[in-house]
GROMACS .gro file of C-alpha atoms in nm:
model
  434
    1MET     CA    1   4.379  -0.176   3.804
    2ALA     CA    2   4.589   0.118   3.690
    3ARG     CA    3   4.570   0.004   3.326
    4THR     CA    4   4.193  -0.038   3.352
    5ALA     CA    5   4.154   0.309   3.499
    6ALA     CA    6   4.377   0.455   3.227
    7LEU     CA    7   4.173   0.281   2.957
    8LYS     CA    8   3.848   0.411   3.105
    9GLY     CA    9   3.997   0.758   3.115
   10ARG     CA   10   4.100   0.744   2.750
   11LEU     CA   11   3.755   0.615   2.649
   12ALA     CA   12   3.586   0.891   2.847
   13SER     CA   13   3.812   1.149   2.685
   14ALA     CA   14   3.739   1.012   2.338
   15GLY     CA   15   3.367   1.010   2.415
   16GLY     CA   16   3.386   1.371   2.526
   17GLN     CA   17   3.556   1.470   2.203
   18VAL     CA   18   3.300   1.287   1.991
   19SER     CA   19   3.011   1.449   2.179
   20GLY     CA   20   3.149   1.786   2.072
   21TRP     CA   21   3.124   1.703   1.702
   22PRO     CA   22   2.834   1.845   1.498
   23TRP     CA   23   2.521   1.630   1.515
   24TRP     CA   24   2.536   1.540   1.147
   25VAL     CA   25   2.892   1.411   1.186
   26GLN     CA   26   2.787   1.193   1.480
   27VAL     CA   27   2.484   1.055   1.293
   28SER     CA   28   2.685   0.996   0.976
   29GLY     CA   29   2.963   0.820   1.166
   30LEU     CA   30   2.723   0.586   1.344
   31TYR     CA   31   2.532   0.511   1.023
   32VAL     CA   32   2.847   0.437   0.823
   33ALA     CA   33   2.973   0.212   1.102
   34ALA     CA   34   2.642   0.024   1.098
   35ARG     CA   35   2.663  -0.023   0.720
   36LEU     CA   36   3.022  -0.146   0.744
   37ALA     CA   37   2.907  -0.403   1.001
   38SER     CA   38   2.631  -0.512   0.761
   39ALA     CA   39   2.882  -0.532   0.475
   40TRP     CA   40   3.101  -0.760   0.685
   41ILE     CA   41   2.801  -0.986   0.753
   42PHE     CA   42   2.714  -0.992   0.382
   43MET     CA   43   3.072  -1.085   0.288
   44ALA     CA   44   3.088  -1.358   0.552
   45ALA     CA   45   2.755  -1.502   0.432
   46ALA     CA   46   2.871  -1.487   0.068
   47LEU     CA   47   3.160  -1.719   0.151
   48HIS     CA   48   2.903  -1.989   0.232
   49GLN     CA   49   2.669  -1.918  -0.062
   50GLY     CA   50   2.636  -2.227  -0.276
   51VAL     CA   51   2.494  -2.279  -0.623
   52ASN     CA   52   2.215  -2.031  -0.693
   53PRO     CA   53   2.012  -1.887  -0.985
   54TRP     CA   54   2.228  -1.575  -1.033
   55PHE     CA   55   2.603  -1.637  -1.010
   56PRO     CA   56   2.868  -1.897  -0.919
   57ALA     CA   57   2.909  -2.010  -0.561
   58ARG     CA   58   3.104  -1.791  -0.316
   59PRO     CA   59   3.032  -1.461  -0.496
   60ASP     CA   60   3.196  -1.128  -0.418
   61TYR     CA   61   3.016  -0.864  -0.213
   62TRP     CA   62   2.884  -0.664  -0.511
   63SER     CA   63   2.737  -0.968  -0.681
   64PHE     CA   64   2.589  -1.094  -0.357
   65ILE     CA   65   2.389  -0.776  -0.285
   66ASN     CA   66   2.258  -0.751  -0.644
   67ILE     CA   67   2.007  -1.034  -0.624
   68TRP     CA   68   1.637  -1.082  -0.546
   69ASP     CA   69   1.439  -0.761  -0.615
   70ALA     CA   70   1.758  -0.581  -0.715
   71ARG     CA   71   1.736  -0.772  -1.044
   72TRP     CA   72   1.384  -0.641  -1.103
   73TYR     CA   73   1.489  -0.282  -1.040
   74GLY     CA   74   1.773  -0.340  -1.285
   75GLU     CA   75   1.520  -0.473  -1.536
   76ALA     CA   76   1.303  -0.163  -1.496
   77LEU     CA   77   1.610   0.059  -1.533
   78GLN     CA   78   1.737  -0.101  -1.851
   79ASN     CA   79   1.418  -0.212  -2.028
   80GLY     CA   80   1.141  -0.009  -1.869
   81TYR     CA   81   0.793  -0.152  -1.809
   82PRO     CA   82   0.606  -0.383  -2.051
   83ASP     CA   83   0.325  -0.238  -2.262
   84VAL     CA   84   0.147  -0.573  -2.243
   85LEU     CA   85   0.132  -0.783  -1.927
   86PRO     CA   86   0.317  -1.114  -1.979
   87THR     CA   87   0.094  -1.418  -1.936
   88ASP     CA   88   0.130  -1.795  -1.944
   89VAL     CA   89  -0.060  -2.032  -2.174
   90SER     CA   90  -0.362  -2.019  -1.943
   91GLY     CA   91  -0.371  -1.639  -1.950
   92ALA     CA   92  -0.248  -1.588  -1.593
   93VAL     CA   93  -0.029  -1.280  -1.546
   94GLN     CA   94   0.338  -1.361  -1.485
   95GLU     CA   95   0.601  -1.180  -1.277
   96ASN     CA   96   0.700  -0.849  -1.434
   97ALA     CA   97   0.842  -0.507  -1.353
   98TRP     CA   98   0.509  -0.333  -1.284
   99ALA     CA   99   0.528  -0.447  -0.922
  100PHE     CA  100   0.831  -0.220  -0.870
  101TYR     CA  101   0.773   0.153  -0.839
  102PRO     CA  102   0.951   0.381  -1.088
  103LEU     CA  103   1.135   0.653  -0.896
  104PHE     CA  104   1.431   0.437  -0.788
  105PRO     CA  105   1.509   0.284  -1.130
  106THR     CA  106   1.451   0.623  -1.297
  107LEU     CA  107   1.712   0.786  -1.075
  108GLY     CA  108   1.943   0.496  -1.151
  109ARG     CA  109   1.890   0.541  -1.524
  110VAL     CA  110   1.972   0.913  -1.499
  111LEU     CA  111   2.286   0.854  -1.291
  112ALA     CA  112   2.408   0.572  -1.514
  113GLY     CA  113   2.340   0.783  -1.825
  114VAL     CA  114   2.523   1.088  -1.693
  115THR     CA  115   2.825   0.908  -1.547
  116GLY     CA  116   2.845   0.598  -1.767
  117MET     CA  117   2.862   0.371  -1.463
  118HIS     CA  118   2.709   0.024  -1.464
  119PRO     CA  119   2.335   0.029  -1.377
  120ALA     CA  120   2.382  -0.200  -1.076
  121VAL     CA  121   2.653   0.033  -0.941
  122ALA     CA  122   2.429   0.335  -0.995
  123LEU     CA  123   2.141   0.176  -0.806
  124THR     CA  124   2.371   0.066  -0.522
  125LEU     CA  125   2.518   0.416  -0.492
  126ILE     CA  126   2.174   0.578  -0.485
  127ALA     CA  127   2.051   0.333  -0.222
  128SER     CA  128   2.358   0.393  -0.004
  129VAL     CA  129   2.339   0.773  -0.024
  130CYS     CA  130   1.964   0.772   0.039
  131GLY     CA  131   2.018   0.547   0.342
  132LEU     CA  132   2.258   0.800   0.491
  133GLY     CA  133   2.017   1.080   0.408
  134ALA     CA  134   1.735   0.888   0.573
  135ALA     CA  135   1.939   0.850   0.894
  136LEU     CA  136   2.004   1.225   0.904
  137VAL     CA  137   1.637   1.310   0.851
  138VAL     CA  138   1.528   1.046   1.102
  139TYR     CA  139   1.755   1.208   1.361
  140GLY     CA  140   1.604   1.548   1.280
  141LEU     CA  141   1.256   1.404   1.330
  142PHE     CA  142   1.354   1.232   1.655
  143ARG     CA  143   1.518   1.551   1.781
  144LEU     CA  144   1.178   1.719   1.782
  145LYS     CA  145   1.065   1.463   2.039
  146ALA     CA  146   1.373   1.386   2.249
  147THR     CA  147   1.709   1.510   2.366
  148HIS     CA  148   2.016   1.483   2.144
  149GLY     CA  149   2.144   1.170   2.316
  150THR     CA  150   1.815   0.984   2.301
  151ALA     CA  151   1.754   1.090   1.940
  152LEU     CA  152   2.103   0.965   1.854
  153TRP     CA  153   2.035   0.628   2.016
  154GLY     CA  154   1.702   0.606   1.835
  155THR     CA  155   1.880   0.672   1.506
  156LEU     CA  156   2.135   0.405   1.592
  157PHE     CA  157   1.852   0.158   1.655
  158PHE     CA  158   1.711   0.250   1.313
  159SER     CA  159   2.055   0.203   1.154
  160THR     CA  160   2.117  -0.138   1.309
  161PHE     CA  161   1.765  -0.283   1.294
  162PRO     CA  162   1.780  -0.651   1.189
  163VAL     CA  163   1.669  -0.575   0.832
  164SER     CA  164   1.857  -0.242   0.804
  165ALA     CA  165   2.114  -0.416   0.582
  166VAL     CA  166   1.862  -0.366   0.300
  167LEU     CA  167   1.944   0.007   0.311
  168GLN     CA  168   2.275  -0.057   0.132
  169VAL     CA  169   2.153  -0.293  -0.139
  170PRO     CA  170   1.984  -0.189  -0.469
  171TYR     CA  171   1.635  -0.185  -0.319
  172ALA     CA  172   1.404   0.118  -0.301
  173GLU     CA  173   1.366   0.099   0.079
  174SER     CA  174   1.631   0.360   0.157
  175LEU     CA  175   1.489   0.609  -0.095
  176ASN     CA  176   1.137   0.553   0.037
  177LEU     CA  177   1.245   0.594   0.399
  178LEU     CA  178   1.428   0.917   0.314
  179LEU     CA  179   1.112   1.060   0.157
  180LEU     CA  180   0.882   0.917   0.426
  181ALA     CA  181   1.094   1.057   0.710
  182GLY     CA  182   1.108   1.393   0.532
  183ALA     CA  183   0.730   1.397   0.485
  184LEU     CA  184   0.669   1.305   0.850
  185LEU     CA  185   0.916   1.572   0.965
  186LEU     CA  186   0.725   1.835   0.766
  187VAL     CA  187   0.390   1.711   0.896
  188VAL     CA  188   0.507   1.727   1.258
  189GLN     CA  189   0.625   2.083   1.189
  190ARG     CA  190   0.283   2.153   1.029
  191ARG     CA  191   0.446   2.249   0.700
  192TYR     CA  192   0.177   2.071   0.503
  193LEU     CA  193   0.224   2.256   0.174
  194SER     CA  194   0.597   2.177   0.174
  195ALA     CA  195   0.517   1.810   0.240
  196MET     CA  196   0.307   1.773  -0.076
  197PRO     CA  197   0.587   1.731  -0.337
  198VAL     CA  198   0.777   1.504  -0.098
  199VAL     CA  199   0.470   1.284  -0.058
  200VAL     CA  200   0.417   1.260  -0.435
  201LEU     CA  201   0.777   1.140  -0.480
  202MET     CA  202   0.732   0.901  -0.187
  203CYS     CA  203   0.424   0.754  -0.356
  204LEU     CA  204   0.638   0.680  -0.664
  205SER     CA  205   0.909   0.503  -0.465
  206ARG     CA  206   0.715   0.235  -0.274
  207PRO     CA  207   0.348   0.167  -0.185
  208THR     CA  208   0.329   0.386   0.126
  209GLY     CA  209   0.081   0.638  -0.016
  210VAL     CA  210  -0.236   0.467   0.110
  211PRO     CA  211  -0.138   0.462   0.480
  212PHE     CA  212   0.004   0.814   0.455
  213ALA     CA  213  -0.324   0.941   0.309
  214ALA     CA  214  -0.512   0.764   0.590
  215MET     CA  215  -0.280   0.923   0.847
  216ALA     CA  216  -0.327   1.271   0.697
  217GLY     CA  217  -0.705   1.227   0.685
  218LEU     CA  218  -0.728   1.113   1.047
  219LEU     CA  219  -0.495   1.393   1.153
  220LEU     CA  220  -0.726   1.641   0.978
  221LEU     CA  221  -1.026   1.506   1.169
  222TYR     CA  222  -0.829   1.524   1.495
  223ARG     CA  223  -0.724   1.885   1.428
  224LEU     CA  224  -1.084   1.980   1.347
  225TRP     CA  225  -1.203   1.819   1.670
  226GLN     CA  226  -0.918   1.989   1.859
  227ARG     CA  227  -1.010   2.329   1.719
  228ARG     CA  228  -1.377   2.283   1.801
  229ALA     CA  229  -1.294   2.177   2.157
  230GLU     CA  230  -1.065   2.479   2.194
  231ARG     CA  231  -1.344   2.710   2.078
  232ARG     CA  232  -1.584   2.558   2.331
  233ARG     CA  233  -1.333   2.608   2.611
  234GLY     CA  234  -1.276   2.964   2.496
  235GLU     CA  235  -1.648   3.037   2.492
  236GLY     CA  236  -1.683   2.888   2.839
  237THR     CA  237  -1.397   3.086   2.995
  238GLY     CA  238  -1.404   3.395   2.777
  239GLU     CA  239  -1.033   3.354   2.704
  240GLY     CA  240  -1.060   3.274   2.329
  241HIS     CA  241  -0.780   3.066   2.184
  242ARG     CA  242  -0.502   3.164   2.423
  243THR     CA  243  -0.269   2.870   2.485
  244LEU     CA  244   0.003   2.868   2.747
  245HIS     CA  245   0.325   2.675   2.698
  246ALA     CA  246   0.553   2.580   2.983
  247ALA     CA  247   0.920   2.646   2.924
  248PRO     CA  248   1.111   2.328   2.849
  249ALA     CA  249   1.340   2.197   3.117
  250PRO     CA  250   1.716   2.245   3.056
  251GLY     CA  251   1.847   1.972   2.828
  252SER     CA  252   1.501   1.853   2.725
  253ALA     CA  253   1.381   1.815   2.370
  254ALA     CA  254   1.263   2.120   2.185
  255PRO     CA  255   0.886   2.106   2.145
  256ALA     CA  256   0.761   2.044   1.795
  257PRO     CA  257   0.651   2.369   1.630
  258GLY     CA  258   0.284   2.426   1.704
  259SER     CA  259   0.256   2.088   1.877
  260ALA     CA  260   0.007   2.211   2.137
  261ALA     CA  261  -0.142   2.514   1.961
  262PRO     CA  262  -0.482   2.495   1.792
  263SER     CA  263  -0.475   2.478   1.414
  264SER     CA  264  -0.555   2.790   1.215
  265GLY     CA  265  -0.796   2.786   0.925
  266ALA     CA  266  -0.507   2.808   0.678
  267GLU     CA  267  -0.336   2.510   0.842
  268LEU     CA  268  -0.652   2.304   0.821
  269TRP     CA  269  -0.697   2.382   0.452
  270SER     CA  270  -0.331   2.293   0.390
  271LEU     CA  271  -0.375   1.965   0.576
  272ALA     CA  272  -0.686   1.891   0.373
  273GLY     CA  273  -0.484   1.958   0.059
  274LEU     CA  274  -0.211   1.723   0.178
  275THR     CA  275  -0.472   1.454   0.241
  276ALA     CA  276  -0.604   1.493  -0.114
  277VAL     CA  277  -0.255   1.493  -0.267
  278SER     CA  278  -0.162   1.183  -0.067
  279GLY     CA  279  -0.472   1.000  -0.188
  280ILE     CA  280  -0.407   1.096  -0.549
  281GLY     CA  281  -0.040   1.003  -0.514
  282ALA     CA  282  -0.135   0.661  -0.377
  283LEU     CA  283  -0.334   0.591  -0.695
  284LEU     CA  284  -0.079   0.741  -0.933
  285TRP     CA  285   0.130   0.433  -1.009
  286PRO     CA  286  -0.165   0.194  -1.055
  287ALA     CA  287  -0.319   0.460  -1.284
  288ILE     CA  288   0.001   0.481  -1.490
  289ALA     CA  289   0.009   0.102  -1.521
  290TRP     CA  290  -0.353   0.111  -1.639
  291ALA     CA  291  -0.285   0.388  -1.892
  292ILE     CA  292   0.013   0.209  -2.047
  293THR     CA  293  -0.114  -0.150  -2.049
  294GLY     CA  294  -0.484  -0.080  -2.095
  295ASP     CA  295  -0.561  -0.311  -1.802
  296LEU     CA  296  -0.733  -0.142  -1.508
  297GLN     CA  297  -0.588  -0.403  -1.270
  298ALA     CA  298  -0.240  -0.418  -1.422
  299TYR     CA  299  -0.064  -0.324  -1.097
  300THR     CA  300  -0.271  -0.540  -0.862
  301LYS     CA  301  -0.258  -0.839  -1.096
  302THR     CA  302   0.120  -0.811  -1.109
  303GLU     CA  303   0.160  -0.753  -0.737
  304THR     CA  304  -0.044  -1.061  -0.648
  305VAL     CA  305   0.154  -1.290  -0.880
  306TRP     CA  306   0.410  -1.341  -0.603
  307ARG     CA  307   0.128  -1.440  -0.364
  308GLY     CA  308  -0.013  -1.708  -0.590
  309HIS     CA  309  -0.373  -1.593  -0.533
  310ASP     CA  310  -0.594  -1.286  -0.570
  311LEU     CA  311  -0.600  -1.001  -0.320
  312VAL     CA  312  -0.854  -1.065  -0.043
  313PRO     CA  313  -0.829  -0.812   0.243
  314PHE     CA  314  -0.736  -0.953   0.586
  315ARG     CA  315  -0.770  -1.318   0.482
  316PRO     CA  316  -0.396  -1.398   0.442
  317TRP     CA  317  -0.335  -1.316   0.809
  318PHE     CA  318  -0.595  -1.570   0.918
  319ASP     CA  319  -0.462  -1.828   0.670
  320THR     CA  320  -0.111  -1.780   0.804
  321GLY     CA  321  -0.237  -1.793   1.162
  322VAL     CA  322  -0.411  -2.124   1.097
  323MET     CA  323  -0.098  -2.260   0.929
  324LEU     CA  324   0.122  -2.163   1.225
  325PHE     CA  325  -0.104  -2.217   1.526
  326GLY     CA  326  -0.386  -2.447   1.414
  327PRO     CA  327  -0.754  -2.394   1.331
  328THR     CA  328  -0.855  -2.241   1.665
  329LEU     CA  329  -0.560  -2.038   1.789
  330GLY     CA  330  -0.479  -1.944   1.431
  331VAL     CA  331  -0.809  -1.759   1.389
  332LEU     CA  332  -0.751  -1.576   1.717
  333ALA     CA  333  -0.387  -1.490   1.645
  334PRO     CA  334  -0.453  -1.179   1.428
  335PHE     CA  335  -0.685  -1.036   1.695
  336VAL     CA  336  -0.424  -1.097   1.966
  337PHE     CA  337  -0.161  -0.931   1.746
  338VAL     CA  338  -0.380  -0.622   1.696
  339ALA     CA  339  -0.459  -0.603   2.068
  340LEU     CA  340  -0.090  -0.618   2.158
  341PHE     CA  341  -0.009  -0.349   1.905
  342ALA     CA  342  -0.287  -0.130   2.047
  343LEU     CA  343  -0.137  -0.169   2.396
  344LEU     CA  344   0.202  -0.077   2.252
  345MET     CA  345   0.055   0.239   2.097
  346MET     CA  346  -0.084   0.339   2.437
  347SER     CA  347   0.242   0.279   2.624
  348ARG     CA  348   0.430   0.576   2.765
  349PRO     CA  349   0.737   0.553   2.536
  350VAL     CA  350   0.516   0.543   2.226
  351ALA     CA  351   0.289   0.821   2.355
  352ALA     CA  352   0.599   1.042   2.365
  353LEU     CA  353   0.613   1.024   1.984
  354GLY     CA  354   0.317   1.259   1.956
  355THR     CA  355  -0.005   1.241   1.761
  356GLU     CA  356   0.136   1.243   1.407
  357LEU     CA  357   0.390   0.963   1.448
  358ARG     CA  358   0.152   0.743   1.646
  359LEU     CA  359  -0.110   0.791   1.377
  360TRP     CA  360   0.143   0.698   1.110
  361CYS     CA  361   0.245   0.377   1.287
  362SER     CA  362  -0.119   0.279   1.343
  363CYS     CA  363  -0.222   0.353   0.984
  364TYR     CA  364   0.076   0.170   0.839
  365LEU     CA  365   0.010  -0.139   1.046
  366GLY     CA  366  -0.357  -0.119   0.946
  367TYR     CA  367  -0.248  -0.103   0.582
  368LEU     CA  368  -0.035  -0.416   0.629
  369LEU     CA  369  -0.326  -0.598   0.792
  370VAL     CA  370  -0.560  -0.514   0.505
  371PHE     CA  371  -0.331  -0.571   0.206
  372LEU     CA  372  -0.020  -0.766   0.305
  373HIS     CA  373   0.027  -1.137   0.256
  374PRO     CA  374   0.243  -1.222   0.562
  375GLN     CA  375   0.561  -1.405   0.469
  376THR     CA  376   0.934  -1.373   0.523
  377SER     CA  377   0.937  -1.039   0.333
  378THR     CA  378   0.715  -0.898   0.609
  379PHE     CA  379   1.022  -0.831   0.825
  380ARG     CA  380   1.157  -0.592   0.560
  381MET     CA  381   0.820  -0.421   0.528
  382LEU     CA  382   0.828  -0.325   0.896
  383LEU     CA  383   1.097  -0.061   0.830
  384PRO     CA  384   0.842   0.224   0.782
  385LEU     CA  385   0.754   0.175   1.149
  386PHE     CA  386   1.093   0.334   1.224
  387PRO     CA  387   0.946   0.596   1.469
  388LEU     CA  388   0.918   0.309   1.718
  389ALA     CA  389   1.300   0.307   1.728
  390LEU     CA  390   1.280   0.630   1.928
  391SER     CA  391   1.026   0.469   2.161
  392ALA     CA  392   1.269   0.182   2.217
  393ALA     CA  393   1.537   0.434   2.313
  394LEU     CA  394   1.293   0.607   2.551
  395VAL     CA  395   1.224   0.285   2.742
  396SER     CA  396   1.539   0.337   2.949
  397ARG     CA  397   1.837   0.574   2.958
  398SER     CA  398   2.061   0.289   3.068
  399ARG     CA  399   2.362   0.249   2.840
  400ALA     CA  400   2.363  -0.122   2.922
  401TYR     CA  401   2.006  -0.155   2.794
  402ARG     CA  402   2.065   0.053   2.483
  403GLY     CA  403   2.392  -0.119   2.404
  404THR     CA  404   2.227  -0.458   2.445
  405VAL     CA  405   1.955  -0.360   2.198
  406VAL     CA  406   2.217  -0.263   1.939
  407LEU     CA  407   2.408  -0.587   1.997
  408MET     CA  408   2.091  -0.796   1.961
  409PHE     CA  409   1.998  -0.611   1.642
  410LEU     CA  410   2.339  -0.685   1.490
  411LEU     CA  411   2.310  -1.052   1.585
  412LEU     CA  412   1.963  -1.067   1.428
  413GLN     CA  413   2.110  -0.908   1.114
  414ILE     CA  414   2.328  -1.217   1.085
  415VAL     CA  415   2.015  -1.432   1.115
  416TRP     CA  416   1.828  -1.229   0.851
  417ILE     CA  417   2.112  -1.227   0.599
  418VAL     CA  418   2.209  -1.593   0.642
  419TRP     CA  419   1.849  -1.720   0.658
  420LEU     CA  420   1.678  -1.502   0.400
  421TRP     CA  421   1.925  -1.311   0.183
  422ALA     CA  422   2.154  -1.605   0.110
  423TRP     CA  423   1.980  -1.838  -0.135
  424ALA     CA  424   1.917  -2.202  -0.044
  425PRO     CA  425   1.667  -2.421  -0.231
  426LEU     CA  426   1.358  -2.542  -0.049
  427PRO     CA  427   1.250  -2.908  -0.092
  428GLY     CA  428   0.963  -2.796  -0.315
  429GLY     CA  429   1.177  -2.551  -0.512
  430GLY     CA  430   1.248  -2.180  -0.472
  431ASP     CA  431   1.348  -2.015  -0.145
  432TYR     CA  432   1.212  -1.782   0.122
  433PRO     CA  433   1.241  -1.421  -0.009
  434PRO     CA  434   1.407  -1.153   0.208
   0.00000   0.00000   0.00000
């Protein structure tokens, strides 16, 4: 009993010391620890990796993380993008680098050129640094909505999410999340003009421009409605636009700047500009592909090669539903999924995210429903829904609950890496992509 009490005392003392560290040190320490845990899982899985298309069995860590789409980013870095879309004898477009957005390989090319390091090392370093940066910005965004402790737990959930291991491999996810989190942070703060260059870069990192433009457009309509309603109330009471704010309770989250105040005319024009910039940014990469190849559908043709069929909005979800649940339940499954997500968006923990983040999550899921072909890569594509990590932390302040979530996420990381990242041939050839 005495030893147990002494151990608890030492742990409490250590916890007190850590809580006194600057927030960025705490976030960085938790994120690095999460990435080390993922690295250990990668290395353990590599020991069981058999014959594969890229390297000998039982590869080292660095070889093991440089597979799948990492090879395509390396191709774009070293050889650029083809002027003519590659086709087979029947004229069907084949897999090529146009499906992979240019900002990540361009940064890798610059870093490799300046330092002389191997391209794969440059891409891995950029991904790792951007992942850490994303965690810091995510904490800053969460801190606008919650206390330090809850924001820290939400960031830890983000850092240990079952597919978070992708943040340390040469994929563009970490760069995109850094830019997305930064853009959302600026939007919540109503710094719309500052968000514009960030959004343009985000649109050149991964295809998140369309849902962001939809979010900005809907937010503009909401702000216009809000301003009109405020004017009507002011006319009815004779009080104009005066808005009262209650002082926050001690230890509570700082309110987001201007979160309850009506939008000014300048703010609305800035938000309209952000909406336009987001829409243009969303079309920028397909337009570049068109300009270089001369094919208006160069990007979409390339993107759909991995699907095996043309893009038909919504249909893949019903096809997958039928495949999984049969002809009757399968048709109903997408509607049930949407209904459950709508209930989630109306729940109290998600409502605490505020208008902007709830709109983002809704628009991004809507984008996935319209354009995504659901498959094993879908798990990775859920990362932009990272604001829901804060909602998960807001469900309960219990350390047992929060610790259990982290533990389950780490266990599911093992499942994701062993099942999807490690390559194993399917009976019909190929493998499930991560």
